[in-house]
Amino acid sequence: MVENLEKEERYPSVLIMDFGSQYSELIARRIREANVFSLVISHLTSCDEIKELNPKGIILSGGPSSVYESHAPLCEEEIFKLGIPILGICYGMQLMVRQLGGDVTPAKNKAEYGRAPIFIDNKNLLLNEVKDKSIMWMSHGDSINQLPKNFFKIAHTDNTSHAAIANEKENLFGVQFHPEVVHSEFGFTLIKNFVYKICNCQSDWNAQTFIEESIPIIQKQVGNKKVLLALSGGVDSSTLAFLLHRAIGDQLVCMFIDQGFMRKDEPEFLMKFFDEKFHIKVEYINSRKRFINKLKGVSDPEQKRKIIGTEFIRVFEEESKRLGPFDYLAQGTLYPDVIESAGTNVDPKTGERIAVKIKSHHNVGGLPKDLQFKLVEPLRKLFKDEVRKVGKSLGLPDEIVKRHPFPGPGLAIRILGEVSNEKLNCLRDADWIVRDEIKKAGLYNEIWQAFAVLLPVKTVGVMGDKRTYAWPIVLRCVSSEDGMTADWSKIPDQILEKISNRIVNEVAQVNRVVFDITSKPPGTIEWE
Ligand code: XMP
């Protein structure tokens, strides 16, 4: 599978052939960090497809299988004869060894998991500037028993005689460890050696070149037609709006549906920012009453999400008819979504492609594909951190680029139980104080998310000699890499104290603040 690249688009310099590793995306990101464009492809990609893409290098990923199993995923053997430099990582190395006539067996009592120092036997280009005895990250239960012809070992560990191997004549290399993970001390050096010194890739891909290359492609795709974009104010839709506006100017119409669950002052900020400052046309749709009415009497979290999602699509359909017609719909699809839906992963037992985990919750802004539009998705080859860089290059302020993730259903899922305007106002004020104090303490960019949650119970308190009976607010602060797992943030006491004091003093109807000290798993980041 090589997912639909347009002729005008940049072709990847390095292909990552995926054998079901959890690190395949990470390898792609590391290479892109070296400003070299890379894409993940299925191991079932044919030699002909690879030739068409004309890459300068191929990396064979790790994977959960053992190469000697009957359903072990393989690649076409001719790939090793294309004359394109190849680096096999873990399973990728073992596969190359086996397919080229060597032997791989279970490591018996010598399986390695975690850190291990490597000892360099033979300096070569791949290990250039990689220090002897540097710590690399291992995770393998098999090892090489016999090398194929023309290969020699270039590094070993205490437990593995073949930690790195090379066939310099044919530019084929393998490493048993994972250079892509940050725990591997000289892992990035090794990856850069492969892409620059062995594949001769240029360091020529960055946010600016992405923008310059995307604009004519968008212009060609859209022609003189109108494009509609559902703007939420998050980093993806905002970056998309800036990119499209630069490419097609007023042919772009952004629709901002205010369901009433945004944070304090956010709708006003967005309208001012896009419309007044950057002259990007934004149609403001005030649907606040409509959404809150639909949620009357509803307290089940899933039902709330469903109602908000469905209503969003209804409003979107009605308003796009009113403002249209539009030929194109712009979507902020990102590369991880593309990889997931393309299913480059493989079931180790059957050898079949399998779709990897799909997020259980969907974005309210994620519109169904059966809407009558053609799609414009210029961010579909980018990872989130790359979108931020593109956004920054396009002139988006840090306020948007570094914004914490905010769920599509907004504050409605941070008010547990039934939502009311009174509770929304209360939570908005508390949430504003949380962000204000976290920013003032210089912690905003270190924390993945910091927010307030309103509980649907009342607790007794005392203020100024008077008994109070009011809602508690939960303070939720987490650190995370991708939102899939998270740890609660260890916020200094003085900041917790300040937040708590301000909330109980400044927000009417709140008399207590509690701090959530649950990681994910077992908790989730949001409370609903
Ligand atoms: P959970 O609560 O599942 O959240 O640990 C993980 C991350 O996803 C965000 N989140 C959402 N984002 N639509 C979104 O666009 C949603 O419905 C949604 N629900 C949760 C959450 O804020 C966290 O960053």
mmCIF file of C-alpha atoms in Angstrom, residues 7-244:
data_model
loop_
_atom_site.group_PDB
_atom_site.id
_atom_site.type_symbol
_atom_site.label_atom_id
_atom_site.label_comp_id
_atom_site.label_asym_id
_atom_site.label_seq_id
_atom_site.Cartn_x
_atom_site.Cartn_y
_atom_site.Cartn_z
ATOM 1 C CA LYS A 7 2.261 13.567 -8.703
ATOM 2 C CA GLU A 8 2.919 17.125 -7.584
ATOM 3 C CA GLU A 9 3.506 16.076 -4.006
ATOM 4 C CA ARG A 10 6.898 15.504 -2.468
ATOM 5 C CA TYR A 11 7.860 11.858 -2.530
ATOM 6 C CA PRO A 12 9.389 10.447 0.623
ATOM 7 C CA SER A 13 13.185 10.222 0.771
ATOM 8 C CA VAL A 14 12.995 7.387 3.278
ATOM 9 C CA LEU A 15 10.309 4.703 3.500
ATOM 10 C CA ILE A 16 9.578 2.911 6.760
ATOM 11 C CA MET A 17 8.283 -0.536 6.023
ATOM 12 C CA ASP A 18 5.994 -1.489 8.881
ATOM 13 C CA PHE A 19 6.012 -4.993 10.332
ATOM 14 C CA GLY A 20 3.631 -4.165 13.155
ATOM 15 C CA SER A 21 6.020 -2.280 15.423
ATOM 16 C CA GLN A 22 4.650 0.153 17.952
ATOM 17 C CA TYR A 23 7.609 2.353 16.997
ATOM 18 C CA SER A 24 7.084 2.687 13.223
ATOM 19 C CA GLU A 25 5.600 6.170 13.550
ATOM 20 C CA LEU A 26 8.394 7.124 15.896
ATOM 21 C CA ILE A 27 11.005 6.122 13.301
ATOM 22 C CA ALA A 28 9.237 8.352 10.751
ATOM 23 C CA ARG A 29 9.235 11.223 13.208
ATOM 24 C CA ARG A 30 12.925 10.873 14.038
ATOM 25 C CA ILE A 31 13.822 11.007 10.360
ATOM 26 C CA ARG A 32 11.638 14.043 9.863
ATOM 27 C CA GLU A 33 13.364 15.638 12.860
ATOM 28 C CA ALA A 34 16.465 15.347 10.697
ATOM 29 C CA ASN A 35 14.504 17.373 8.083
ATOM 30 C CA VAL A 36 14.150 14.410 5.763
ATOM 31 C CA PHE A 37 10.673 13.521 4.541
ATOM 32 C CA SER A 38 9.631 9.964 5.396
ATOM 33 C CA LEU A 39 6.454 7.891 5.153
ATOM 34 C CA VAL A 40 5.312 4.628 6.728
ATOM 35 C CA ILE A 41 4.273 1.922 4.262
ATOM 36 C CA SER A 42 2.917 -1.590 4.707
ATOM 37 C CA HIS A 43 5.380 -4.503 4.470
ATOM 38 C CA LEU A 44 3.109 -5.759 1.694
ATOM 39 C CA THR A 45 4.139 -2.870 -0.557
ATOM 40 C CA SER A 46 5.474 -4.316 -3.775
ATOM 41 C CA CYS A 47 8.881 -3.751 -5.267
ATOM 42 C CA ASP A 48 7.278 -1.979 -8.223
ATOM 43 C CA GLU A 49 5.487 0.448 -5.943
ATOM 44 C CA ILE A 50 8.735 1.143 -4.130
ATOM 45 C CA LYS A 51 10.560 1.739 -7.413
ATOM 46 C CA GLU A 52 7.880 4.217 -8.387
ATOM 47 C CA LEU A 53 8.456 6.147 -5.182
ATOM 48 C CA ASN A 54 12.189 6.109 -5.815
ATOM 49 C CA PRO A 55 13.286 6.492 -2.178
ATOM 50 C CA LYS A 56 16.895 7.050 -1.147
ATOM 51 C CA GLY A 57 16.587 4.629 1.755
ATOM 52 C CA ILE A 58 14.329 2.043 3.370
ATOM 53 C CA ILE A 59 13.993 1.161 7.041
ATOM 54 C CA LEU A 60 12.472 -2.164 8.027
ATOM 55 C CA SER A 61 10.678 -1.697 11.339
ATOM 56 C CA GLY A 62 10.583 -3.986 14.340
ATOM 57 C CA GLY A 63 7.546 -6.102 15.021
ATOM 58 C CA PRO A 64 5.933 -8.509 17.456
ATOM 59 C CA SER A 65 6.513 -11.668 15.365
ATOM 60 C CA SER A 66 9.424 -14.075 15.175
ATOM 61 C CA VAL A 67 10.836 -14.482 11.684
ATOM 62 C CA TYR A 68 10.752 -18.302 11.876
ATOM 63 C CA GLU A 69 6.992 -18.432 12.611
ATOM 64 C CA SER A 70 4.805 -19.675 9.782
ATOM 65 C CA HIS A 71 2.793 -16.450 9.520
ATOM 66 C CA ALA A 72 5.682 -14.077 10.088
ATOM 67 C CA PRO A 73 5.213 -10.985 7.902
ATOM 68 C CA LEU A 74 7.734 -10.841 5.074
ATOM 69 C CA CYS A 75 8.605 -8.353 2.375
ATOM 70 C CA GLU A 76 9.369 -9.082 -1.263
ATOM 71 C CA GLU A 77 12.926 -10.400 -1.445
ATOM 72 C CA GLU A 78 13.768 -8.322 -4.532
ATOM 73 C CA ILE A 79 13.674 -5.271 -2.297
ATOM 74 C CA PHE A 80 17.150 -6.232 -1.070
ATOM 75 C CA LYS A 81 18.409 -6.180 -4.635
ATOM 76 C CA LEU A 82 17.136 -2.739 -5.637
ATOM 77 C CA GLY A 83 20.418 -1.075 -4.733
ATOM 78 C CA ILE A 84 18.573 1.143 -2.229
ATOM 79 C CA PRO A 85 20.286 1.324 1.204
ATOM 80 C CA ILE A 86 18.321 -0.610 3.827
ATOM 81 C CA LEU A 87 18.454 -0.500 7.608
ATOM 82 C CA GLY A 88 16.654 -3.284 9.479
ATOM 83 C CA ILE A 89 15.696 -2.557 13.064
ATOM 84 C CA CYS A 90 15.151 -5.509 15.470
ATOM 85 C CA TYR A 91 12.622 -7.737 13.660
ATOM 86 C CA GLY A 92 13.536 -5.852 10.455
ATOM 87 C CA MET A 93 17.184 -6.908 10.838
ATOM 88 C CA GLN A 94 16.297 -10.503 11.663
ATOM 89 C CA LEU A 95 13.981 -10.651 8.667
ATOM 90 C CA MET A 96 16.696 -9.374 6.349
ATOM 91 C CA VAL A 97 19.131 -11.938 7.758
ATOM 92 C CA ARG A 98 16.692 -14.800 7.268
ATOM 93 C CA GLN A 99 15.518 -13.734 3.828
ATOM 94 C CA LEU A 100 19.120 -13.420 2.672
ATOM 95 C CA GLY A 101 20.079 -16.908 3.851
ATOM 96 C CA GLY A 102 21.212 -16.407 7.461
ATOM 97 C CA ASP A 103 19.701 -17.964 10.565
ATOM 98 C CA VAL A 104 17.693 -16.512 13.461
ATOM 99 C CA THR A 105 16.788 -18.519 16.575
ATOM 100 C CA PRO A 106 15.222 -17.921 19.986
ATOM 101 C CA ALA A 107 17.750 -16.188 22.230
ATOM 102 C CA LYS A 108 17.260 -18.883 24.923
ATOM 103 C CA ASN A 109 18.339 -17.329 28.226
ATOM 104 C CA LYS A 110 19.760 -14.339 26.454
ATOM 105 C CA ALA A 111 16.675 -12.262 25.698
ATOM 106 C CA GLU A 112 17.311 -8.571 26.328
ATOM 107 C CA TYR A 113 14.791 -5.974 27.409
ATOM 108 C CA GLY A 114 15.760 -2.454 28.342
ATOM 109 C CA ARG A 115 19.104 -0.715 28.415
ATOM 110 C CA ALA A 116 22.288 -2.410 27.279
ATOM 111 C CA PRO A 117 25.737 -0.979 26.487
ATOM 112 C CA ILE A 118 26.969 -1.781 22.983
ATOM 113 C CA PHE A 119 30.570 -2.588 22.203
ATOM 114 C CA ILE A 120 31.723 -1.499 18.783
ATOM 115 C CA ASP A 121 33.677 -4.133 16.863
ATOM 116 C CA ASN A 122 34.070 -2.361 13.602
ATOM 117 C CA LYS A 123 33.730 1.374 13.023
ATOM 118 C CA ASN A 124 31.809 2.151 9.896
ATOM 119 C CA LEU A 125 29.533 4.865 8.516
ATOM 120 C CA LEU A 126 26.475 3.687 10.431
ATOM 121 C CA LEU A 127 28.276 3.940 13.760
ATOM 122 C CA ASN A 128 30.149 7.136 12.965
ATOM 123 C CA GLU A 129 30.383 9.222 16.163
ATOM 124 C CA VAL A 130 28.417 6.578 18.092
ATOM 125 C CA LYS A 131 30.430 6.134 21.292
ATOM 126 C CA ASP A 132 31.684 2.711 22.312
ATOM 127 C CA LYS A 133 29.729 1.379 25.353
ATOM 128 C CA SER A 134 26.853 3.752 24.703
ATOM 129 C CA ILE A 135 23.516 2.613 26.088
ATOM 130 C CA MET A 136 20.966 1.404 23.574
ATOM 131 C CA TRP A 137 17.390 0.222 24.111
ATOM 132 C CA MET A 138 16.874 -3.497 23.535
ATOM 133 C CA SER A 139 13.655 -5.472 23.266
ATOM 134 C CA HIS A 140 14.129 -8.901 21.711
ATOM 135 C CA GLY A 141 13.699 -12.580 22.395
ATOM 136 C CA ASP A 142 15.380 -13.840 19.189
ATOM 137 C CA SER A 143 18.888 -13.358 17.935
ATOM 138 C CA ILE A 144 21.059 -14.025 14.917
ATOM 139 C CA ASN A 145 22.693 -17.419 14.858
ATOM 140 C CA GLN A 146 24.390 -17.092 11.510
ATOM 141 C CA LEU A 147 24.919 -14.121 9.218
ATOM 142 C CA PRO A 148 24.146 -14.200 5.486
ATOM 143 C CA LYS A 149 27.000 -13.978 2.987
ATOM 144 C CA ASN A 150 28.907 -10.672 2.842
ATOM 145 C CA PHE A 151 27.606 -9.502 6.223
ATOM 146 C CA PHE A 152 29.829 -8.895 9.236
ATOM 147 C CA LYS A 153 29.061 -7.781 12.754
ATOM 148 C CA ILE A 154 29.889 -4.216 13.732
ATOM 149 C CA ALA A 155 28.741 -4.222 17.372
ATOM 150 C CA HIS A 156 27.792 -6.616 20.149
ATOM 151 C CA THR A 157 26.400 -6.481 23.699
ATOM 152 C CA ASP A 158 27.031 -8.712 26.706
ATOM 153 C CA ASN A 159 24.135 -10.919 25.634
ATOM 154 C CA THR A 160 24.023 -10.534 21.849
ATOM 155 C CA SER A 161 26.917 -11.159 19.563
ATOM 156 C CA HIS A 162 25.128 -9.379 16.696
ATOM 157 C CA ALA A 163 23.872 -6.036 18.059
ATOM 158 C CA ALA A 164 24.663 -4.323 14.731
ATOM 159 C CA ILE A 165 25.592 -5.798 11.345
ATOM 160 C CA ALA A 166 26.597 -4.526 7.939
ATOM 161 C CA ASN A 167 27.007 -5.543 4.347
ATOM 162 C CA GLU A 168 28.813 -2.425 3.184
ATOM 163 C CA LYS A 169 29.094 -3.478 -0.447
ATOM 164 C CA GLU A 170 25.326 -3.636 -0.847
ATOM 165 C CA ASN A 171 24.500 -0.939 1.702
ATOM 166 C CA LEU A 172 22.485 -3.282 3.894
ATOM 167 C CA PHE A 173 22.586 -2.678 7.648
ATOM 168 C CA GLY A 174 20.849 -3.983 10.727
ATOM 169 C CA VAL A 175 20.609 -3.137 14.401
ATOM 170 C CA GLN A 176 19.139 -5.310 17.134
ATOM 171 C CA PHE A 177 18.432 -2.279 19.360
ATOM 172 C CA HIS A 178 15.961 0.544 18.806
ATOM 173 C CA PRO A 179 17.810 3.713 17.767
ATOM 174 C CA GLU A 180 14.476 5.562 17.418
ATOM 175 C CA VAL A 181 13.662 5.655 21.150
ATOM 176 C CA VAL A 182 15.009 8.499 23.245
ATOM 177 C CA HIS A 183 16.602 6.110 25.752
ATOM 178 C CA SER A 184 19.102 5.003 23.104
ATOM 179 C CA GLU A 185 21.977 7.399 23.768
ATOM 180 C CA PHE A 186 23.342 7.705 20.261
ATOM 181 C CA GLY A 187 20.226 6.474 18.508
ATOM 182 C CA PHE A 188 19.525 9.721 16.695
ATOM 183 C CA THR A 189 23.172 9.973 15.637
ATOM 184 C CA LEU A 190 22.887 6.505 14.103
ATOM 185 C CA ILE A 191 19.652 7.405 12.294
ATOM 186 C CA LYS A 192 21.247 10.575 10.936
ATOM 187 C CA ASN A 193 24.274 8.553 9.797
ATOM 188 C CA PHE A 194 21.949 6.276 7.876
ATOM 189 C CA VAL A 195 19.909 9.008 6.198
ATOM 190 C CA TYR A 196 22.708 11.508 5.479
ATOM 191 C CA LYS A 197 25.889 9.469 5.108
ATOM 192 C CA ILE A 198 24.559 6.205 3.708
ATOM 193 C CA CYS A 199 21.415 7.281 1.815
ATOM 194 C CA ASN A 200 22.806 10.732 0.914
ATOM 195 C CA CYS A 201 19.518 12.416 1.785
ATOM 196 C CA GLN A 202 19.434 16.192 1.901
ATOM 197 C CA SER A 203 18.219 18.036 4.953
ATOM 198 C CA ASP A 204 15.549 19.786 2.919
ATOM 199 C CA TRP A 205 12.166 19.237 4.518
ATOM 200 C CA ASN A 206 10.781 21.614 7.107
ATOM 201 C CA ALA A 207 7.691 23.643 7.930
ATOM 202 C CA GLN A 208 8.574 26.345 5.415
ATOM 203 C CA THR A 209 9.180 23.976 2.506
ATOM 204 C CA PHE A 210 5.977 22.152 3.426
ATOM 205 C CA ILE A 211 4.033 25.418 3.163
ATOM 206 C CA GLU A 212 5.669 26.418 -0.116
ATOM 207 C CA GLU A 213 5.005 23.011 -1.649
ATOM 208 C CA SER A 214 1.435 22.728 -0.362
ATOM 209 C CA ILE A 215 0.151 26.030 -1.715
ATOM 210 C CA PRO A 216 0.302 25.234 -5.475
ATOM 211 C CA ILE A 217 -1.107 21.755 -4.781
ATOM 212 C CA ILE A 218 -4.097 23.228 -2.952
ATOM 213 C CA GLN A 219 -4.557 25.848 -5.667
ATOM 214 C CA LYS A 220 -4.515 23.198 -8.363
ATOM 215 C CA GLN A 221 -6.917 20.925 -6.504
ATOM 216 C CA VAL A 222 -9.464 23.586 -5.667
ATOM 217 C CA GLY A 223 -9.319 25.765 -8.785
ATOM 218 C CA ASN A 224 -11.772 28.619 -8.384
ATOM 219 C CA LYS A 225 -14.216 26.680 -6.209
ATOM 220 C CA LYS A 226 -15.275 27.555 -2.683
ATOM 221 C CA VAL A 227 -13.952 25.671 0.346
ATOM 222 C CA LEU A 228 -15.724 25.343 3.693
ATOM 223 C CA LEU A 229 -13.850 24.761 6.934
ATOM 224 C CA ALA A 230 -15.323 23.992 10.358
ATOM 225 C CA LEU A 231 -13.084 26.120 12.576
ATOM 226 C CA SER A 232 -12.828 25.177 16.258
ATOM 227 C CA GLY A 233 -9.915 27.345 17.290
ATOM 228 C CA GLY A 234 -7.711 24.324 18.014
ATOM 229 C CA VAL A 235 -4.241 24.127 16.487
ATOM 230 C CA ASP A 236 -5.230 21.837 13.574
ATOM 231 C CA SER A 237 -8.209 23.755 12.247
ATOM 232 C CA SER A 238 -6.487 27.101 12.865
ATOM 233 C CA THR A 239 -3.344 26.031 10.979
ATOM 234 C CA LEU A 240 -5.517 24.683 8.193
ATOM 235 C CA ALA A 241 -7.392 27.985 7.996
ATOM 236 C CA PHE A 242 -4.141 29.947 7.712
ATOM 237 C CA LEU A 243 -2.682 27.617 5.099
ATOM 238 C CA LEU A 244 -5.806 27.592 2.966
#
